[in-house]
Amino acid sequence: MIPENTGPAAVIVLAAGAGTRMKSRTPKILHEIGGRSMVGHALLAARSIEPRQLAIVVRHERDLVAGHVAELDPSAAIVDQDEVPGTGRAVEVALQALNAKEELTGTVVVTYGDVPLLTGELLAELVATHEREANAVTVLTAVLDDATGYGRILRGADGTVTGIREHKDSTDAERLIREVNSGIYAFDAAVLREALGKVTTDNAQGEKYLTDVLGLAREAGGRVAAVVTADRWQVEGANDRVQLAALGAELNRRTVEAWMRAGVTVVDPSTTWIDSSVTLDEDVRLLPNTQLHGSTSVARDAVVGPDTTLTDVEVGEGATVVRTHGSGSVIGPRAAVGPFTYLRPGTVLGEKGKIGAFYETKNVTIGRGSKLSHLGYAGDAEIGEDTNIGCGNITANYDGEKKHRTVIGSGVRTGSNTVFVAPVTVGDGAYSGAGAVIRKDVPAGALALSIAAQRNTEGWVPANRPGSRSAELAQAAINNSSSTPASTEEGK
Ligand code: UD1
Ligand code: CA
């Protein structure tokens, strides 16, 4: 049996505003911090309190926002705001849309799409207080040093909340009030519906203010109260890119701190950036300048960094990843990557394997204990176990039109600068000589050599580069050797 949902009747996320101060072709709420759009953070917090319905109100860049929301949270109702401006109107159209599905009773929560640090815990606390006190409206507030621009919380002599005054509509005395409206509330659905019917646009901005609901609810005999949070970041919105960066840095500070408390060593928290979606095990060590993005996960005892950026990479237990740029890859347990390594999508490195300095890999599966230690490219390839790929080896996987596969067996030893001209297969235990160009399959256990015999043209440099430093030194060496016993003719 599915347990009955005890969450609020609905959460309404307001996101119709223009966000012009971002100066961006991307809608404001699609800008990201911590690897997730601002509206993505807002939707997660909203979902976490398990509302029976979730609606988001859109208007500016409607299609872009709606498309993004549909991807993140397909069951969220997308509601279009009409020409009537204001937060009150936004909530009114959402209520109408939600009521068409189910007559709303109980608690309706309103939040903003551009307040990304708000947590589900604080929302849950707001709802719990609202329901425990049987309030008509409970508003989330914060006390700020500079309250400019915000709606101010009006309280009576006994401290009870009597209303909210918008900055533009307030008197000089009211502007001294430092307790501000966050714009996040819990409402009784019936009170909200009733009050919104009475809200006018008779104010400095000619908008339907949601804030007017507080006064109307009191007039109708309802109790209005506030939950004051000491954590101002949770109610802070991002209106421009300066605020976006500040919120991003604070979110990261919180994410890094939470991982340290969970048993991760972070040597330099200020240069370590961890997306909200990353997962880390106990006893992971992150060295300075490490950035972990997307679905990246790091298992126990692994060391990542310094100077490493990983996106959607799975790092196995005890692995080391040094000065590496990687995406869409799997690094096996106790494997070693770097320094200066570029892992592209589809790289799968087996247990105790190695991809060393100045290697680029893509779409390659590397078996247990196999090593690609220095300087090369491996793409569209499969390499068995305990194989050693020599320095400077390259898979020539692209013929100018199509990509082809290279299959290399287990226990293989390749000479420096071997080139695999795909499609080609190398059997188990095979060797190749330095500089081999492997155009034909190599059977198991064979030695593949493809180089022509070396030819030395004696005296070429003094004859063809007269007057050069090389010619001068060569001539001296030749003169010197002709006066001593003849050396071996080998290599002639
Ligand atoms: C609003 C509050 C103010 C509060 C402040 C907190 C009102 C009247 N005022 O002011 O008391 O201190 O938020 O940030 O509510 N939106 C819509 N449709 C609209 C207008 C706004 O969906 O027609 C959305 C915006 O996208 C935004 C949120 O509502 O997410 C707030 O809008 P904004 O214009 O920033 O409100 P403020 O005037 O700052
Ligand atoms: Ca605002």
Coordinates of C-alpha atoms and ligand atoms in Angstrom, one line a residue:
M1 CA 0.0 0.0 0.0
I2 CA 1.3 3.5 -0.9
P3 CA 1.4 5.6 2.3
E4 CA -0.9 8.6 2.2
N5 CA 1.0 11.7 1.2
T6 CA 1.1 14.1 4.1
G7 CA 2.9 16.9 2.3
P8 CA 1.3 20.2 1.4
A9 CA -1.4 20.4 -1.2
A10 CA 0.8 22.3 -3.6
V11 CA 4.0 24.2 -4.1
I12 CA 3.9 27.1 -6.6
V13 CA 7.2 28.2 -8.0
L14 CA 7.2 31.7 -9.4
A15 CA 9.3 32.1 -12.5
A16 CA 7.6 34.5 -14.9
G17 CA 9.9 37.5 -14.3
A18 CA 12.2 38.8 -17.0
G19 CA 15.6 38.9 -15.2
T20 CA 16.9 41.7 -17.4
R21 CA 19.9 42.4 -15.1
M22 CA 21.5 39.2 -16.1
K23 CA 22.0 40.7 -19.6
S24 CA 21.8 37.3 -21.1
R25 CA 20.1 35.4 -24.0
T26 CA 19.7 32.6 -21.5
P27 CA 16.7 33.0 -19.2
K28 CA 17.8 34.0 -15.7
I29 CA 16.6 30.9 -13.9
L30 CA 18.4 28.6 -16.4
H31 CA 21.8 30.0 -15.3
E32 CA 23.7 27.5 -13.2
I33 CA 25.4 27.2 -9.9
G34 CA 26.8 24.0 -8.5
G35 CA 26.2 22.3 -11.9
R36 CA 22.5 22.8 -11.7
S37 CA 20.2 25.6 -13.0
M38 CA 18.7 27.9 -10.4
V39 CA 15.3 26.6 -11.2
G40 CA 16.6 23.1 -10.9
H41 CA 17.6 23.8 -7.3
A42 CA 14.2 25.4 -6.6
L43 CA 12.4 22.4 -8.0
L44 CA 14.4 19.9 -6.0
A45 CA 13.7 21.8 -2.8
A46 CA 10.0 22.0 -3.7
R47 CA 9.8 18.3 -4.5
S48 CA 11.6 17.3 -1.3
I49 CA 8.6 18.3 0.8
E50 CA 6.4 16.0 -1.3
P51 CA 3.6 18.3 -2.4
R52 CA 0.5 16.6 -3.9
Q53 CA 0.9 19.1 -6.8
L54 CA 3.8 21.2 -8.1
A55 CA 3.3 24.1 -10.4
I56 CA 5.7 26.6 -12.0
V57 CA 4.5 29.9 -13.4
V58 CA 6.2 31.1 -16.6
R59 CA 6.0 33.9 -19.0
H60 CA 9.3 35.5 -20.0
E61 CA 11.2 33.1 -22.5
R62 CA 8.3 30.8 -21.8
D63 CA 9.3 27.9 -24.2
L64 CA 12.9 27.7 -23.1
V65 CA 11.9 27.6 -19.4
A66 CA 9.1 25.2 -19.9
G67 CA 11.3 22.8 -22.0
H68 CA 14.0 22.9 -19.3
V69 CA 11.4 22.2 -16.5
A70 CA 9.8 19.4 -18.4
E71 CA 13.2 17.7 -18.6
L72 CA 14.0 18.1 -14.9
D73 CA 10.6 17.4 -13.5
P74 CA 8.1 16.0 -16.0
S75 CA 5.2 16.0 -13.6
A76 CA 5.4 19.7 -12.7
A77 CA 2.5 21.7 -14.1
I78 CA 3.6 24.6 -16.3
V79 CA 1.3 27.5 -15.9
D80 CA 1.3 30.6 -18.1
Q81 CA 0.9 34.0 -16.5
D82 CA -1.2 36.5 -18.5
E83 CA -0.6 40.2 -19.1
V84 CA -1.6 41.2 -15.6
P85 CA 1.7 41.8 -13.7
G86 CA 2.6 40.9 -10.2
T87 CA 3.4 38.0 -7.8
G88 CA -0.3 38.0 -6.8
R89 CA -1.5 37.4 -10.3
A90 CA 1.2 34.7 -10.8
V91 CA -0.2 32.7 -7.8
E92 CA -3.8 33.4 -8.9
V93 CA -3.3 31.8 -12.3
A94 CA -1.5 28.8 -10.7
L95 CA -4.3 28.3 -8.3
Q96 CA -6.8 28.3 -11.1
A97 CA -4.8 25.7 -13.0
L98 CA -4.3 23.5 -10.0
N99 CA -7.9 23.7 -8.9
A100 CA -9.1 22.5 -12.2
K101 CA -7.4 19.2 -11.3
E102 CA -8.2 19.0 -7.6
E103 CA -10.0 21.5 -5.3
L104 CA -7.1 22.6 -3.2
T105 CA -7.5 22.4 0.5
G106 CA -4.8 22.7 3.2
T107 CA -1.4 24.2 2.7
V108 CA -0.1 25.9 -0.4
V109 CA 3.6 26.9 -0.5
V110 CA 4.9 29.7 -2.7
T111 CA 8.6 29.9 -3.6
Y112 CA 10.8 31.6 -6.3
G113 CA 12.7 30.0 -9.2
D114 CA 15.7 32.3 -8.6
V115 CA 16.4 31.5 -4.9
P116 CA 18.8 28.5 -5.3
L117 CA 20.1 28.0 -1.8
L118 CA 16.7 27.4 -0.2
T119 CA 16.7 23.9 1.3
G120 CA 13.9 21.4 1.6
E121 CA 14.6 21.4 5.4
L122 CA 13.8 25.1 5.8
L123 CA 10.6 24.7 3.6
A124 CA 9.6 21.8 5.8
E125 CA 10.1 23.9 8.9
L126 CA 8.0 26.7 7.4
V127 CA 5.2 24.2 6.6
A128 CA 5.4 22.5 10.0
T129 CA 5.2 25.9 11.9
H130 CA 2.3 27.0 9.6
E131 CA 0.3 23.9 10.3
R132 CA 1.1 23.6 14.0
E133 CA 0.0 27.2 14.6
A134 CA -3.0 26.8 12.3
N135 CA -2.0 30.0 10.5
A136 CA -3.8 31.6 7.6
V137 CA -0.4 32.8 6.3
T138 CA 3.2 32.1 7.4
V139 CA 5.9 34.1 5.7
L140 CA 9.6 33.3 5.7
T141 CA 11.6 36.4 6.7
A142 CA 15.2 37.4 7.4
V143 CA 16.8 40.4 9.1
L144 CA 19.2 42.1 6.7
D145 CA 21.8 44.9 7.3
D146 CA 20.7 46.5 4.0
A147 CA 17.0 45.8 3.3
T148 CA 16.8 48.1 0.3
G149 CA 14.4 46.9 -2.4
Y150 CA 12.7 44.3 -0.3
G151 CA 9.2 44.2 1.1
R152 CA 9.3 45.1 4.8
I153 CA 7.6 43.1 7.5
L154 CA 5.2 45.2 9.5
R155 CA 4.5 44.1 13.1
G156 CA 2.1 45.4 15.7
A157 CA 3.1 46.5 19.2
D158 CA 2.7 43.0 20.4
G159 CA 5.0 41.7 17.7
T160 CA 2.4 40.0 15.6
V161 CA 2.9 40.3 11.8
T162 CA 0.3 42.8 10.4
G163 CA 1.4 43.0 6.8
I164 CA 4.1 43.6 4.2
R165 CA 5.0 46.9 2.7
E166 CA 6.9 47.0 -0.7
H167 CA 10.0 49.2 -0.7
K168 CA 8.5 51.5 -3.3
D169 CA 5.3 52.0 -1.3
S170 CA 6.9 52.5 2.1
T171 CA 7.3 55.6 4.2
D172 CA 10.7 56.7 5.5
A173 CA 10.0 55.2 8.9
E174 CA 9.0 51.9 7.3
R175 CA 12.3 51.9 5.3
L176 CA 14.2 51.6 8.6
I177 CA 12.7 48.2 9.2
R178 CA 15.3 45.5 8.5
E179 CA 13.1 42.4 8.6
V180 CA 12.3 41.6 5.0
N181 CA 9.9 39.4 3.1
S182 CA 11.8 36.5 1.4
G183 CA 8.8 35.9 -1.0
I184 CA 8.5 32.4 0.4
Y185 CA 5.3 31.6 2.2
A186 CA 2.9 28.9 3.4
F187 CA -0.8 29.8 2.9
D188 CA -4.1 28.2 3.7
A189 CA -5.5 27.4 0.3
A190 CA -9.0 28.8 0.9
V191 CA -7.7 32.0 2.5
L192 CA -5.3 32.5 -0.4
R193 CA -8.0 32.0 -3.1
E194 CA -10.4 34.3 -1.3
A195 CA -7.9 37.1 -0.7
L196 CA -6.4 37.0 -4.2
G197 CA -9.9 37.8 -5.5
K198 CA -9.7 41.1 -3.6
V199 CA -6.1 42.2 -4.4
T200 CA -6.0 45.2 -6.7
T201 CA -3.2 46.8 -8.8
D202 CA -3.5 50.1 -6.8
N203 CA 0.1 50.6 -5.8
A204 CA 3.4 52.2 -6.9
Q205 CA 4.1 49.5 -9.5
G206 CA 0.6 48.9 -10.8
E207 CA 0.9 45.2 -10.0
K208 CA -1.2 42.6 -8.2
Y209 CA 1.0 42.1 -5.1
L210 CA 0.9 38.7 -3.4
T211 CA 2.0 40.6 -0.2
D212 CA -1.4 42.2 0.0
V213 CA -2.8 38.8 1.0
L214 CA -1.4 39.1 4.5
G215 CA -3.4 42.2 5.4
L216 CA -6.6 40.7 3.8
A217 CA -6.1 37.4 5.7
R218 CA -5.9 39.3 9.0
E219 CA -9.0 41.3 8.1
A220 CA -10.8 38.1 7.5
G221 CA -9.9 36.9 11.0
G222 CA -6.9 34.7 10.1
R223 CA -3.7 34.4 12.0
V224 CA -0.6 35.7 10.2
A225 CA 2.9 34.8 11.4
A226 CA 6.5 34.7 10.4
V227 CA 9.4 32.2 10.5
V228 CA 12.6 34.2 10.8
T229 CA 15.6 32.5 9.4
A230 CA 19.1 33.4 10.5
D231 CA 20.5 32.0 7.3
R232 CA 20.1 34.9 4.8
W233 CA 21.7 32.8 1.9
Q234 CA 18.6 30.6 1.9
V235 CA 16.3 33.5 0.9
E236 CA 18.7 35.3 -1.4
G237 CA 17.9 35.6 -5.1
A238 CA 20.2 36.1 -8.0
N239 CA 19.3 39.1 -10.1
D240 CA 22.7 39.7 -11.8
R241 CA 25.9 37.8 -12.5
V242 CA 27.6 39.2 -9.5
Q243 CA 25.0 37.8 -7.2
L244 CA 25.0 34.5 -9.2
A245 CA 28.7 34.1 -8.5
A246 CA 28.3 35.0 -4.8
L247 CA 25.5 32.4 -4.5
G248 CA 27.6 29.9 -6.4
A249 CA 30.6 30.3 -4.1
E250 CA 28.5 30.0 -1.0
L251 CA 26.7 26.9 -2.4
N252 CA 30.1 25.4 -3.1
R253 CA 31.4 26.3 0.4
R254 CA 28.4 24.4 1.8
T255 CA 28.9 21.4 -0.5
V256 CA 32.6 21.1 0.3
E257 CA 32.0 21.5 4.0
A258 CA 29.3 18.8 4.0
W259 CA 31.7 16.4 2.2
M260 CA 34.5 17.2 4.7
R261 CA 32.1 16.4 7.6
A262 CA 31.2 13.2 5.8
G263 CA 34.9 12.1 5.8
V264 CA 36.5 13.5 2.7
T265 CA 39.8 15.3 3.0
V266 CA 39.8 18.6 1.1
V267 CA 43.2 20.2 1.2
D268 CA 42.1 23.5 -0.2
P269 CA 38.4 24.2 0.1
S270 CA 38.7 27.5 -1.7
T271 CA 39.9 26.0 -4.9
T272 CA 37.9 22.8 -4.8
W273 CA 34.6 22.9 -6.7
I274 CA 32.1 20.2 -6.3
D275 CA 28.7 20.1 -8.1
S276 CA 25.6 19.3 -6.0
S277 CA 25.2 16.0 -8.0
V278 CA 28.7 14.5 -7.2
T279 CA 29.1 11.7 -4.7
L280 CA 32.2 10.9 -2.6
D281 CA 33.1 8.1 -0.3
E282 CA 34.9 8.3 3.1
D283 CA 38.6 8.8 3.0
V284 CA 38.7 10.3 -0.5
R285 CA 41.4 13.0 -0.8
L286 CA 40.9 16.0 -3.0
L287 CA 44.0 18.1 -3.7
P288 CA 44.0 21.8 -4.7
N289 CA 42.4 23.1 -7.9
T290 CA 40.1 20.1 -8.3
Q291 CA 36.7 20.4 -10.0
L292 CA 34.2 17.6 -9.9
H293 CA 31.1 17.9 -12.1
G294 CA 28.0 16.1 -13.1
S295 CA 27.5 12.5 -12.1
T296 CA 31.2 12.1 -11.0
S297 CA 31.7 9.7 -8.1
V298 CA 34.9 9.0 -6.2
A299 CA 35.3 5.8 -4.2
R300 CA 37.1 5.2 -0.9
D301 CA 40.9 6.1 -0.6
A302 CA 41.1 7.5 -4.1
V303 CA 43.2 10.7 -4.5
V304 CA 42.1 13.3 -7.1
G305 CA 44.2 16.3 -8.0
P306 CA 45.9 18.6 -8.0
D307 CA 44.6 20.6 -11.0
T308 CA 42.1 18.0 -12.2
T309 CA 38.6 18.5 -13.8
L310 CA 36.3 15.5 -14.0
T311 CA 32.9 15.5 -15.5
D312 CA 30.7 12.4 -15.3
V313 CA 33.7 10.2 -14.3
E314 CA 33.6 7.2 -12.0
V315 CA 36.8 6.9 -10.0
G316 CA 37.4 3.5 -8.3
E317 CA 38.7 2.7 -4.9
G318 CA 42.3 3.7 -4.2
A319 CA 42.8 5.2 -7.7
T320 CA 45.0 8.3 -8.3
V321 CA 44.1 10.9 -10.8
V322 CA 46.7 13.7 -11.2
R323 CA 46.5 16.8 -13.4
T324 CA 43.8 15.3 -15.6
H325 CA 41.0 16.6 -17.7
G326 CA 38.4 13.8 -18.0
S327 CA 34.7 13.3 -19.0
G328 CA 32.4 10.3 -19.4
S329 CA 35.0 7.8 -18.2
V330 CA 35.5 5.0 -15.7
I331 CA 38.8 4.7 -13.8
G332 CA 39.2 1.3 -12.1
P333 CA 40.2 0.5 -8.6
R334 CA 43.9 1.3 -7.8
A335 CA 44.4 2.6 -11.4
A336 CA 46.6 5.6 -12.0
V337 CA 45.9 8.4 -14.4
G338 CA 48.1 11.4 -15.2
P339 CA 49.8 13.8 -14.9
F340 CA 48.6 15.7 -18.0
T341 CA 46.1 13.2 -19.3
Y342 CA 43.0 13.8 -21.4
L343 CA 40.3 11.2 -20.9
R344 CA 37.4 11.6 -23.4
P345 CA 34.0 9.9 -23.2
G346 CA 34.0 6.1 -23.3
T347 CA 37.3 5.6 -21.7
V348 CA 37.2 2.6 -19.3
L349 CA 40.4 1.8 -17.4
G350 CA 40.6 -1.5 -15.6
E351 CA 41.8 -2.3 -12.1
K352 CA 45.5 -1.3 -11.6
G353 CA 45.7 0.0 -15.1
K354 CA 47.6 3.2 -16.0
I355 CA 47.1 6.0 -18.5
G356 CA 50.2 8.3 -18.1
A357 CA 51.5 11.6 -19.2
F358 CA 50.3 13.3 -22.4
Y359 CA 47.9 10.5 -23.3
E360 CA 44.5 11.2 -25.0
T361 CA 41.9 8.4 -24.9
K362 CA 38.5 8.0 -26.3
N363 CA 36.1 5.1 -26.6
V364 CA 38.7 2.7 -25.3
T365 CA 38.4 -0.2 -22.9
I366 CA 41.7 -1.1 -21.1
G367 CA 41.9 -4.3 -19.2
R368 CA 43.2 -5.0 -15.7
G369 CA 46.9 -4.1 -15.2
S370 CA 47.4 -2.7 -18.7
K371 CA 49.6 0.4 -19.1
L372 CA 49.7 3.2 -21.6
S373 CA 52.4 5.1 -19.8
H374 CA 53.5 8.0 -22.0
L375 CA 52.7 10.1 -25.0
G376 CA 50.0 8.8 -27.3
Y377 CA 46.4 8.4 -28.5
A378 CA 44.1 5.5 -28.0
G379 CA 40.7 5.7 -29.6
D380 CA 38.0 3.2 -30.6
A381 CA 40.1 0.4 -29.2
E382 CA 40.0 -2.5 -26.8
I383 CA 43.1 -3.6 -24.9
G384 CA 43.3 -6.8 -22.9
E385 CA 44.9 -7.4 -19.5
D386 CA 48.6 -6.9 -18.5
T387 CA 49.5 -5.4 -21.8
N388 CA 52.2 -2.7 -22.0
I389 CA 51.7 -0.1 -24.7
G390 CA 55.0 1.5 -25.4
C391 CA 55.8 5.2 -25.5
G392 CA 54.3 7.2 -28.3
N393 CA 51.9 4.6 -29.6
I394 CA 48.9 5.7 -31.6
T395 CA 45.7 4.1 -32.9
A396 CA 45.1 5.5 -36.4
N397 CA 41.4 5.1 -36.0
Y398 CA 40.1 7.6 -38.6
D399 CA 40.5 7.1 -42.4
G400 CA 39.2 10.5 -43.2
E401 CA 35.6 9.3 -43.4
K402 CA 35.0 6.5 -40.9
K403 CA 36.3 5.4 -37.5
H404 CA 37.7 1.9 -37.2
R405 CA 38.5 -0.3 -34.2
T406 CA 41.8 -1.6 -32.9
V407 CA 41.7 -4.8 -30.8
I408 CA 44.9 -5.6 -28.8
G409 CA 45.1 -8.8 -26.7
S410 CA 46.5 -9.5 -23.3
G411 CA 50.1 -9.7 -22.4
V412 CA 51.1 -7.7 -25.4
R413 CA 54.3 -5.6 -25.5
T414 CA 54.5 -2.9 -28.1
G415 CA 57.6 -1.0 -29.1
S416 CA 57.9 2.8 -28.9
N417 CA 56.0 4.7 -31.6
T418 CA 54.0 1.8 -32.9
V419 CA 51.0 2.9 -35.0
F420 CA 47.9 0.7 -35.3
V421 CA 46.2 1.4 -38.6
A422 CA 42.6 0.3 -37.8
P423 CA 40.8 -1.9 -38.3
V424 CA 43.5 -4.2 -37.0
T425 CA 43.8 -6.9 -34.4
V426 CA 46.9 -7.9 -32.3
G427 CA 46.8 -11.3 -30.7
D428 CA 47.7 -12.2 -27.0
G429 CA 51.3 -12.1 -26.1
A430 CA 52.4 -10.5 -29.4
Y431 CA 55.3 -7.9 -29.6
S432 CA 55.9 -5.1 -32.0
G433 CA 59.2 -3.4 -32.7
A434 CA 59.9 0.3 -32.3
G435 CA 58.3 2.4 -35.0
A436 CA 56.2 -0.5 -36.3
V437 CA 53.2 0.5 -38.5
I438 CA 50.7 -2.3 -37.9
R439 CA 48.6 -2.5 -41.1
K440 CA 47.9 -6.3 -40.9
D441 CA 46.6 -8.4 -38.0
V442 CA 49.4 -9.7 -35.7
P443 CA 48.9 -13.4 -34.6
A444 CA 49.3 -14.3 -30.9
G445 CA 52.9 -14.5 -29.9
A446 CA 54.3 -13.0 -33.1
L447 CA 56.8 -10.2 -33.3
A448 CA 55.6 -7.5 -35.8
L449 CA 58.3 -5.4 -37.5
S450 CA 57.4 -3.1 -40.4
I451 CA 60.5 -1.0 -40.7
A452 CA 62.8 -0.8 -43.8
A453 CA 66.5 -1.5 -43.1
Q454 CA 68.3 1.7 -42.0
R455 CA 70.8 3.2 -44.5
N456 CA 73.6 5.6 -43.5
T457 CA 75.1 7.9 -46.1
E458 CA 78.5 8.6 -44.8
G459 CA 79.9 12.2 -44.9
W460 CA 76.5 13.6 -46.0
V461 CA 76.4 16.5 -43.5
P462 CA 79.9 17.9 -44.2
A463 CA 79.2 17.6 -47.9
N464 CA 75.7 19.1 -47.9
R465 CA 75.9 21.6 -45.0
P466 CA 79.3 23.1 -45.3
G467 CA 80.1 25.8 -42.9
S468 CA 77.5 24.7 -40.4
R469 CA 78.2 23.9 -36.7
S470 CA 77.1 20.3 -37.4
A471 CA 79.5 20.0 -40.3
E472 CA 82.3 21.4 -38.2
L473 CA 81.7 19.0 -35.4
A474 CA 81.2 16.1 -37.8
Q475 CA 84.4 16.8 -39.6
A476 CA 86.3 16.9 -36.3
A477 CA 84.8 13.6 -35.2
I478 CA 85.6 12.0 -38.6
N479 CA 89.2 13.3 -38.5
N480 CA 89.6 12.0 -35.0
S481 CA 88.2 8.5 -35.7
S482 CA 90.3 8.1 -38.8
S483 CA 93.5 8.6 -36.6
T484 CA 92.3 5.9 -34.2
P485 CA 91.7 2.2 -34.8
A486 CA 88.6 1.7 -37.1
S487 CA 85.3 1.3 -35.2
T488 CA 82.7 -1.3 -36.0
E489 CA 80.9 -1.1 -39.4
E490 CA 77.6 -2.0 -37.8
G491 CA 74.6 0.0 -38.8
K492 CA 76.2 1.0 -42.2
Ligands
UD1_1 C1 9.0 40.4 -4.2 C2 8.1 40.8 -3.0 C3 8.9 41.4 -1.9 C4 10.0 40.5 -1.5 C5 10.9 40.1 -2.7 C6 11.9 39.1 -2.3 C7 5.8 41.1 -4.0 C8 4.9 42.2 -4.3 N1 7.0 41.6 -3.5 O1 9.5 41.7 -4.7 O2 8.0 41.7 -0.8 O3 10.8 41.2 -0.5 O4 10.0 39.6 -3.7 O5 12.7 38.9 -3.3 O6 5.6 40.0 -4.1 N2 7.2 36.9 -10.7 C9 6.2 36.3 -11.4 N3 5.3 37.0 -12.0 C10 5.2 38.4 -11.9 C11 6.2 39.0 -11.1 C12 7.1 38.2 -10.5 O7 6.2 35.1 -11.6 O8 4.3 39.0 -12.5 C13 8.2 36.1 -10.0 C14 9.6 36.5 -10.5 O9 10.0 35.6 -11.6 C15 10.4 36.2 -9.3 C16 9.5 36.4 -8.1 O10 8.2 36.3 -8.7 O11 10.9 34.9 -9.2 C17 9.7 37.8 -7.5 O12 9.5 38.8 -8.4 P1 10.3 40.1 -8.3 O13 9.9 41.0 -9.4 O14 11.7 39.9 -8.1 O15 9.7 40.7 -6.9 P2 10.2 41.9 -6.1 O16 9.6 43.1 -6.7 O17 11.6 41.8 -5.9
CA2 CA 13.5 40.1 -6.6

